[in-house]
Short mmCIF file of C-alpha atoms in Angstrom, two decimals:
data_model
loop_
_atom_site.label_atom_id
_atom_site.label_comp_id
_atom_site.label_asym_id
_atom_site.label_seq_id
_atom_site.Cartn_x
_atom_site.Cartn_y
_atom_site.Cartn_z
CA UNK I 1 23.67 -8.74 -3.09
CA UNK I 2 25.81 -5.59 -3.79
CA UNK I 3 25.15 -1.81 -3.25
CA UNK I 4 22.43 -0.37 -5.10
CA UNK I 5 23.20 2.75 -6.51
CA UNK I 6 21.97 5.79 -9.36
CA UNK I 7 25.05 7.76 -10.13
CA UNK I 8 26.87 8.13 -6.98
CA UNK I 9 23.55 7.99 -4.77
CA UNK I 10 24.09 4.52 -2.34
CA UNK I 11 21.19 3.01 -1.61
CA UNK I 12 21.93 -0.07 -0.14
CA UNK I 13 21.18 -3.71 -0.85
CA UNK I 14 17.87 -3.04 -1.78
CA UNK I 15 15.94 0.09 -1.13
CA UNK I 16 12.36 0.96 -0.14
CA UNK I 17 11.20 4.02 -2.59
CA UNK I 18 8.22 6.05 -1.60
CA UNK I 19 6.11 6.59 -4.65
CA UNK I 20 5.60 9.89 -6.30
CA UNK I 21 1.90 10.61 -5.69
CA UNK I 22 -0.05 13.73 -6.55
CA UNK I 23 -1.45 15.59 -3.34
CA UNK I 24 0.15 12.72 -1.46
CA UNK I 25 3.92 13.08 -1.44
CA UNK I 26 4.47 16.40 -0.15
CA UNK I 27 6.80 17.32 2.47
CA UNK I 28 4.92 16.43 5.77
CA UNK I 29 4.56 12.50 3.89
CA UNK I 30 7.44 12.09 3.57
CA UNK I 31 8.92 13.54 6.39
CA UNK I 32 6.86 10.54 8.55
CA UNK I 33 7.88 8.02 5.93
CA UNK I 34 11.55 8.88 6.28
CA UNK I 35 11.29 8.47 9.73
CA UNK I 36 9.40 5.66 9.46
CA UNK I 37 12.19 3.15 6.86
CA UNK I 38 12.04 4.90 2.87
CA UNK I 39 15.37 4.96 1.47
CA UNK I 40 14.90 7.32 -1.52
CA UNK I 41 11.85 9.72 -1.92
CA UNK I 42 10.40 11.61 -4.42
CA UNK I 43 8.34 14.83 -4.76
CA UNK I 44 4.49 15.31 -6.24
CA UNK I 45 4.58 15.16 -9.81
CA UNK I 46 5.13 18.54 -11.19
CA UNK I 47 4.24 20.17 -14.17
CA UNK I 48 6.76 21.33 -16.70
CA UNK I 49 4.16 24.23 -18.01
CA UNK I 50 3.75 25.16 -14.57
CA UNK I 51 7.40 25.14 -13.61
CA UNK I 52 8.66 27.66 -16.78
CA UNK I 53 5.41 29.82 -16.38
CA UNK I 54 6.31 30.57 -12.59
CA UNK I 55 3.10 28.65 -11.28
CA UNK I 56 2.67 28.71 -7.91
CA UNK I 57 1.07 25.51 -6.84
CA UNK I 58 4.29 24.28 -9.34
CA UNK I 59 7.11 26.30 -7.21
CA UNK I 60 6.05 25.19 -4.35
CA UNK I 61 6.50 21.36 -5.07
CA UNK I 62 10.08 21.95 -5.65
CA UNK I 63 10.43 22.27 -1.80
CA UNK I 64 12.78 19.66 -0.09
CA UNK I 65 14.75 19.53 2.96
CA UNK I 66 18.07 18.54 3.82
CA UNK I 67 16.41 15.49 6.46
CA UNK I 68 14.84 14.09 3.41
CA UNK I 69 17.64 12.87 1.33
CA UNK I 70 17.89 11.10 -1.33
CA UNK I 71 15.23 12.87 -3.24
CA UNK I 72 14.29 13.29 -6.77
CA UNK I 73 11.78 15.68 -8.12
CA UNK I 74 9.21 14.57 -10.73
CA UNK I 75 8.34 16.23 -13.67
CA UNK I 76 6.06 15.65 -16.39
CA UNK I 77 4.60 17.23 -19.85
CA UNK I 78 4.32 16.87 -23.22
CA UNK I 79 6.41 19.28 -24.64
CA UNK I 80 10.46 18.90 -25.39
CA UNK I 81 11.44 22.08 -25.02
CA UNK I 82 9.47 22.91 -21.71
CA UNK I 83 10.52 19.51 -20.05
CA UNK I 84 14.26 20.41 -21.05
CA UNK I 85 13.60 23.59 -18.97
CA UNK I 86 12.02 22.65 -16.62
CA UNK I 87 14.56 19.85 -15.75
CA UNK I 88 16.91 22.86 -15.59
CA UNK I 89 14.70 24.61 -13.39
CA UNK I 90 14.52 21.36 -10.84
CA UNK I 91 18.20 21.27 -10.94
CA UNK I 92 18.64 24.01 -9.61
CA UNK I 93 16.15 23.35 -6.31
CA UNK I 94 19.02 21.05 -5.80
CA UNK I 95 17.53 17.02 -5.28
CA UNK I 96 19.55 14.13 -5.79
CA UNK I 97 18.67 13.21 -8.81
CA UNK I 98 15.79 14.66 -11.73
CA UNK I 99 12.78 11.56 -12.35
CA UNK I 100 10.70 11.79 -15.50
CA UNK I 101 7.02 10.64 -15.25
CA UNK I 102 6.11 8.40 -18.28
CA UNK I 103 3.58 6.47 -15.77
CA UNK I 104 0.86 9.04 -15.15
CA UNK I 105 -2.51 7.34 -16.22
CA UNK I 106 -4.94 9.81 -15.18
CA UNK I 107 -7.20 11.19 -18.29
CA UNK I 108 -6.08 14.92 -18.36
CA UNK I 109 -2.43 14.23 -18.34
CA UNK I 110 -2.09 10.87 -20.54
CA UNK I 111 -4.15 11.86 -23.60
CA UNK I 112 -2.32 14.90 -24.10
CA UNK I 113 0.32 13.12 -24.49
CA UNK I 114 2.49 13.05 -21.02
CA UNK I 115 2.78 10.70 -18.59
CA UNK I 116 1.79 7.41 -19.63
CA UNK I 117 0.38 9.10 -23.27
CA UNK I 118 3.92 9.46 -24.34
CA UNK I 119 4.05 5.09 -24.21
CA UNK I 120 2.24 5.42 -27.82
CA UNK I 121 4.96 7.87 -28.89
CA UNK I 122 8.30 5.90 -28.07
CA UNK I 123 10.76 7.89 -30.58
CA UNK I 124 9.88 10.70 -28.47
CA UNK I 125 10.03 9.97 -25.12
CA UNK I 126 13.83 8.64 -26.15
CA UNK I 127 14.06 12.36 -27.37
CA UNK I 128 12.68 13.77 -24.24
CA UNK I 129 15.04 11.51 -22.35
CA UNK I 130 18.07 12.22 -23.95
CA UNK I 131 17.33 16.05 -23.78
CA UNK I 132 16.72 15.89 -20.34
CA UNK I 133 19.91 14.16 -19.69
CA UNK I 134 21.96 16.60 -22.13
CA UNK I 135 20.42 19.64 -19.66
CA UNK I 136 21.26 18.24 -16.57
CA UNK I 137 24.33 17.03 -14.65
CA UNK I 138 22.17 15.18 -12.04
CA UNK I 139 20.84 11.67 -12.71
CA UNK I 140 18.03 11.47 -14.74
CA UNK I 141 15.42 8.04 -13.65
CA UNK I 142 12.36 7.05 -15.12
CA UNK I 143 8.84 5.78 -13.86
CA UNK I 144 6.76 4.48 -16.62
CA UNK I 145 4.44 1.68 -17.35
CA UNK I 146 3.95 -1.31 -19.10
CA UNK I 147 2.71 0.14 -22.03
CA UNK I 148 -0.32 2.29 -23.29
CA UNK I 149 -2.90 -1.32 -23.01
CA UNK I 150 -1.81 -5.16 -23.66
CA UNK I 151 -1.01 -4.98 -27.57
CA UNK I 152 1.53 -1.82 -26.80
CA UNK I 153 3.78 -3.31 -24.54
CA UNK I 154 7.46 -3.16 -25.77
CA UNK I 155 8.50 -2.22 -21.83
CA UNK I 156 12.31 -4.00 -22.73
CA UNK I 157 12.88 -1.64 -26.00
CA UNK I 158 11.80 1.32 -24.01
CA UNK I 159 14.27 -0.02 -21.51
CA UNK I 160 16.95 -0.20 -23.73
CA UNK I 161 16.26 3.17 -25.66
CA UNK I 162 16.36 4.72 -22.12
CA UNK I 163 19.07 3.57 -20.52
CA UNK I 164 21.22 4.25 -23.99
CA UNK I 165 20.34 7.51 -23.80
CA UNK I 166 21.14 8.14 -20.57
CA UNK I 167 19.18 7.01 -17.95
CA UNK I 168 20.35 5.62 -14.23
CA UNK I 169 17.24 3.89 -13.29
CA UNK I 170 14.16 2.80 -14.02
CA UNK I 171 11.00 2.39 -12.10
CA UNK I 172 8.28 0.19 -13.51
CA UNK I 173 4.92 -0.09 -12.45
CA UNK I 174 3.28 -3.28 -13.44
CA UNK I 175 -0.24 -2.13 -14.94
CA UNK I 176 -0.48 -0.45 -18.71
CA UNK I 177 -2.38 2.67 -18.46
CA UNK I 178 -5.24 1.13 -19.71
CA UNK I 179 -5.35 -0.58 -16.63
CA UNK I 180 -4.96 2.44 -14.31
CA UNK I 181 -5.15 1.05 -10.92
CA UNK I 182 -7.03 -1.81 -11.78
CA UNK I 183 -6.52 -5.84 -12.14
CA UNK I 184 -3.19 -7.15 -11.07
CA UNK I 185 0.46 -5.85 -11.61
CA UNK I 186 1.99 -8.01 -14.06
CA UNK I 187 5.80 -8.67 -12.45
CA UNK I 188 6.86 -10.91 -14.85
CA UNK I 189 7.28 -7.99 -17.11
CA UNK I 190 9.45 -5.99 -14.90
CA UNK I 191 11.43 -9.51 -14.84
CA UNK I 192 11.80 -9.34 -18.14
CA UNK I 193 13.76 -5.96 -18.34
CA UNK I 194 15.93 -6.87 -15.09
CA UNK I 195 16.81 -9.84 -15.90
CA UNK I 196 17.51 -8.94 -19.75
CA UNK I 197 21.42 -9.15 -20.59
CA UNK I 198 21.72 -5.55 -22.20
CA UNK I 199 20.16 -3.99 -19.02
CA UNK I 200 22.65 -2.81 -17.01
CA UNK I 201 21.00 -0.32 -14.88
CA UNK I 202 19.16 -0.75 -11.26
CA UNK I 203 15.53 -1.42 -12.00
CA UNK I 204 12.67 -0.81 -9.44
CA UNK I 205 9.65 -2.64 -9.36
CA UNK I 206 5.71 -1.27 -8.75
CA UNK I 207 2.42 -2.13 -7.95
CA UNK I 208 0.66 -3.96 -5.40
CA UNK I 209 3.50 -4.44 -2.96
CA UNK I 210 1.35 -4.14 0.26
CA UNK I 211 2.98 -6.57 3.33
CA UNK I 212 6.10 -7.57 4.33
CA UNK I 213 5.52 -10.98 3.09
CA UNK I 214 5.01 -10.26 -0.23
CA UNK I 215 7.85 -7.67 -0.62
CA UNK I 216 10.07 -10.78 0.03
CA UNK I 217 8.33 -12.71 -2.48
CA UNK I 218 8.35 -10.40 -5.58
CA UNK I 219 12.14 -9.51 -4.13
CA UNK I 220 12.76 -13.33 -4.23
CA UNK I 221 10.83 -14.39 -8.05
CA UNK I 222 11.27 -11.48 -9.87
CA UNK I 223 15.27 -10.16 -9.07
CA UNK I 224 14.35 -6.37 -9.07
CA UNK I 225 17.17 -4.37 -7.36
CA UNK I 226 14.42 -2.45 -5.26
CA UNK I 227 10.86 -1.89 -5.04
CA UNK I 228 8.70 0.94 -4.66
CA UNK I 229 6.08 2.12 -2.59
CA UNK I 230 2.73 4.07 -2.98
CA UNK I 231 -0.46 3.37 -1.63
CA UNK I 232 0.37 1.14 0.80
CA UNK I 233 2.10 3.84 2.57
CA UNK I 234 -0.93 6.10 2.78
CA UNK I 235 -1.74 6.47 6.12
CA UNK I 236 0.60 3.21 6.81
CA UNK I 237 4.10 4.90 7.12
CA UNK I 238 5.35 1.88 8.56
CA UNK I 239 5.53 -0.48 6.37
CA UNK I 240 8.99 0.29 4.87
CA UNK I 241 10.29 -0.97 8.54
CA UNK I 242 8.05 -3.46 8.65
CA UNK I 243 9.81 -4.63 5.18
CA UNK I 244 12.82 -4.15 6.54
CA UNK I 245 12.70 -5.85 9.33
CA UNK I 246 11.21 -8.92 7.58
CA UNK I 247 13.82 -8.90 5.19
CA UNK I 248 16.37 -9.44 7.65
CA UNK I 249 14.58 -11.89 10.41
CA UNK I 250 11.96 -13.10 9.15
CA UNK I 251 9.39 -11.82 11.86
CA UNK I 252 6.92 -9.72 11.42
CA UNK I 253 6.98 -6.71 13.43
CA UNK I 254 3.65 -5.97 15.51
CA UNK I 255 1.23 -3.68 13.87
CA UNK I 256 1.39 0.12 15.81
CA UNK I 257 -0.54 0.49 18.75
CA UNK I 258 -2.79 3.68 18.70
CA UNK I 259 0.03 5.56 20.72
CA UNK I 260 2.08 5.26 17.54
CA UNK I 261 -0.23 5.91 15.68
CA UNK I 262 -1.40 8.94 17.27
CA UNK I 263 2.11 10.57 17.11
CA UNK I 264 2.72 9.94 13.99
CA UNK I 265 -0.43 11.46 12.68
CA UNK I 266 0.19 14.94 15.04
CA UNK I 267 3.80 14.98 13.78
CA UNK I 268 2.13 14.97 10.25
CA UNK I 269 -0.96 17.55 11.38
CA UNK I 270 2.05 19.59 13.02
CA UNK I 271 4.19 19.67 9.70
CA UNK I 272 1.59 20.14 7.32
CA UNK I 273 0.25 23.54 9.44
CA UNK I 274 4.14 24.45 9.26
CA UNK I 275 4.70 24.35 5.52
CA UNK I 276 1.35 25.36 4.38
CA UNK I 277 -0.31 27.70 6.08
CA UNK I 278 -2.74 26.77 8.78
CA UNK I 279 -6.13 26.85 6.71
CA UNK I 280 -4.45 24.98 3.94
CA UNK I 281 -2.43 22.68 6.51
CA UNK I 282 -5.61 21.61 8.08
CA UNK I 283 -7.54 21.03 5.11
CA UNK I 284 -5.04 18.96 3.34
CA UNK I 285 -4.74 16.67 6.55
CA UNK I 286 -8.42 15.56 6.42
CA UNK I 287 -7.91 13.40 3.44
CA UNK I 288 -5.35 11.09 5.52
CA UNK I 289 -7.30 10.82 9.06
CA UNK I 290 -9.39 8.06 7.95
CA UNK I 291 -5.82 6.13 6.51
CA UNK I 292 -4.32 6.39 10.01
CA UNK I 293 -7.23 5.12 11.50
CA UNK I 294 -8.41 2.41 9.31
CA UNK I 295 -9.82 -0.66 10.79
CA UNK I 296 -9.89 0.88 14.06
CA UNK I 297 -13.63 -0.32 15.83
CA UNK I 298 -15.89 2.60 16.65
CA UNK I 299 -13.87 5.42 15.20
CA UNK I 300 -16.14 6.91 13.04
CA UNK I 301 -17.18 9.98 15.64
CA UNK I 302 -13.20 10.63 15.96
CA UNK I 303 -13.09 10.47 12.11
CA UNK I 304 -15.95 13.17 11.93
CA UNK I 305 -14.71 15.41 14.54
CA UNK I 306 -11.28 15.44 12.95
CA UNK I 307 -12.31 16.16 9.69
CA UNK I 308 -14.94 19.13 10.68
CA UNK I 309 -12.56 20.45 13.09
CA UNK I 310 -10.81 24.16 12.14
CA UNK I 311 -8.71 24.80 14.63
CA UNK I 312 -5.01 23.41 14.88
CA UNK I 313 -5.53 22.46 19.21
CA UNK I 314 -8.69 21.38 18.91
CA UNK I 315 -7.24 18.81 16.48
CA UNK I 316 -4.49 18.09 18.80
CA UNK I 317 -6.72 17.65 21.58
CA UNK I 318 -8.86 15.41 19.80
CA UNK I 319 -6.04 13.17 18.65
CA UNK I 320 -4.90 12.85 22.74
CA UNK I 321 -8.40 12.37 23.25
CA UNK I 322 -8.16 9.25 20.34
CA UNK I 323 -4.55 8.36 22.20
CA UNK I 324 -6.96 7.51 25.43
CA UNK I 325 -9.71 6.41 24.72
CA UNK I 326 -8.89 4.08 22.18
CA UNK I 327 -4.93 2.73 23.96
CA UNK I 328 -5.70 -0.34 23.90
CA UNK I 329 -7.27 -0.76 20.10
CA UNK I 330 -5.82 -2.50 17.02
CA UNK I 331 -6.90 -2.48 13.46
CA UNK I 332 -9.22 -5.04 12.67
CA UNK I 333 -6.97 -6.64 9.70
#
């Protein structure tokens, strides 16, 4: 297999992407994910409204560091003209590359017509596309769906419309928004656009990719130059070695014990409190204790504690406490 690569980003023979996913992939995700195997990241999806108006929730998304790269930044909306500004406005934060969200299922985003809404609207998301591209002298990538629900799906023409306008990549995710997380990815689509002779550029697949074992399967049936990662990654940072290594032995690597898994979650706790601010760092932790912790017998008190807990070294001392007391604990797969 050769290089993969958007524009002049190299991302080897076929790279791990960590999902864009709203209050997920901020920086103190990926910062453990990076560590931890992903080849090419991307920020929180951000809104083009909020960008132009100055929002600060918006502003703030834009934030990358120079450890993290490759990165794209995400935007989404429904508008043209704000999207075309907006992509300016991302430029100049300075990623690798600008990614346009035509995948976003969730109700207050699709049916106004962004994200996934814009699959009913095809002449204009090539519009939107090609405007972006026209603004910007960064790659422009997609992430889309399938289609709006099963009698939509025309996933090769948007392909093609895409990539003639301008496009470097795509990233498909498997599911039509009807589907939203639902049912089973459908691969054999995202086949269908790789393997289609016009299709020239590197296409990702989504969806359901959550082992080793069947990231080598889907790699091996379906031909995609990469795949990417979401929620498998939640609280799981390792997988994209695991992946790796898989890839290239054929062993699987041995789950993390708790020490692992213990300083991966502090070097999270310890970022988050960093680029927040420590009321904000420590209540946007709580949502991934239970993810680092999952299957773990008996952890429920831990769980509890963690999540009540205010203070940043009572946190940390709870977490050496969990490093103890539990050492010799897996997850119960």
């Amino acid at each position: 297999m050769g290089l993969v690569r958007i524009g002049n980003i190299e991302l080897g023979e076929f790279p791990l992407l960590l999902a864009p996913m709203e209050d997920v992939s901020d920086p103190p995700f990926r910062a453990v994910c990076k560590e931890n195997g992903a080849d090419m990241m991307y920020t929180e999806f951000i809104s083009s409204e909020g960008l132009i108006r100055n929002a600060e929730k918006s502003v703030q998304k834009l934030d990358i560091y120079d450890y993290e790269r490759p990165i794209g930044i995400q935007i989404f909306g429904d508008k043209i003209e704000s999207m075309r500004q907006a992509a300016a406005i991302a430029e100049g934060a300075q990623p690798e590359l600008v990614d346009i969200n035509y995948g976003c299922p969730v109700k207050k985003v699709a049916c106004k017509g962004a994200g996934a809404g814009i699959l009913l609207d095809i002449p204009k998301m090539q519009k939107m596309t090609e405007e972006i591209v026209k603004q910007v002298s960064l790659p422009v990538t997609v992430k889309t769906r399938l289609g709006w629900d099963d009698s939509t799906i025309q996933i090769v023409e948007v392909a093609k419309r895409l990539q003639d306008v301008g496009i470097q990549a795509l990233t498909i995710h498997g599911r039509t928004r009807k589907q939203m997380y639902k049912g089973v990815a459908d691969w054999t689509k995202i086949a269908e656009v790789k393997n289609h002779p016009d299709i020239h550029i590197p296409i990702f697949g989504n969806g359901d990719i959550d082992s080793p074992e069947k990231a080598l399967e889907y790699r091996n049936t379906y031909g995609v130059d990469g795949i990417m990662i979401g929620r498998a990654a939640i609280g799981y940072p390792w997988i994209f070695n695991e992946i790796k290594h898989y890839m290239a032995t054929g062993e699987l690597l041995d789950p993390p014990n708790m020490k692992e898994r213990v300083r991966i979650t502090k070097a999270h706790l310890e970022f988050s409190l960093e680029w927040k601010n420590e009321r904000q760092g420590i209540y946007e932790m709580r949502r991934h204790y239970t993810n680092y912790f999952r299957g773990i017998p008996n952890f429920k008190p831990y769980r509890t504690k963690l999540v009540e807990s205010e203070s940043p070294q009572e946190l940390f001392d709870i977490l050496e406490e969990v490093s103890v007391v539990f050492e010799d604990a897996y997850a119960l797969v």
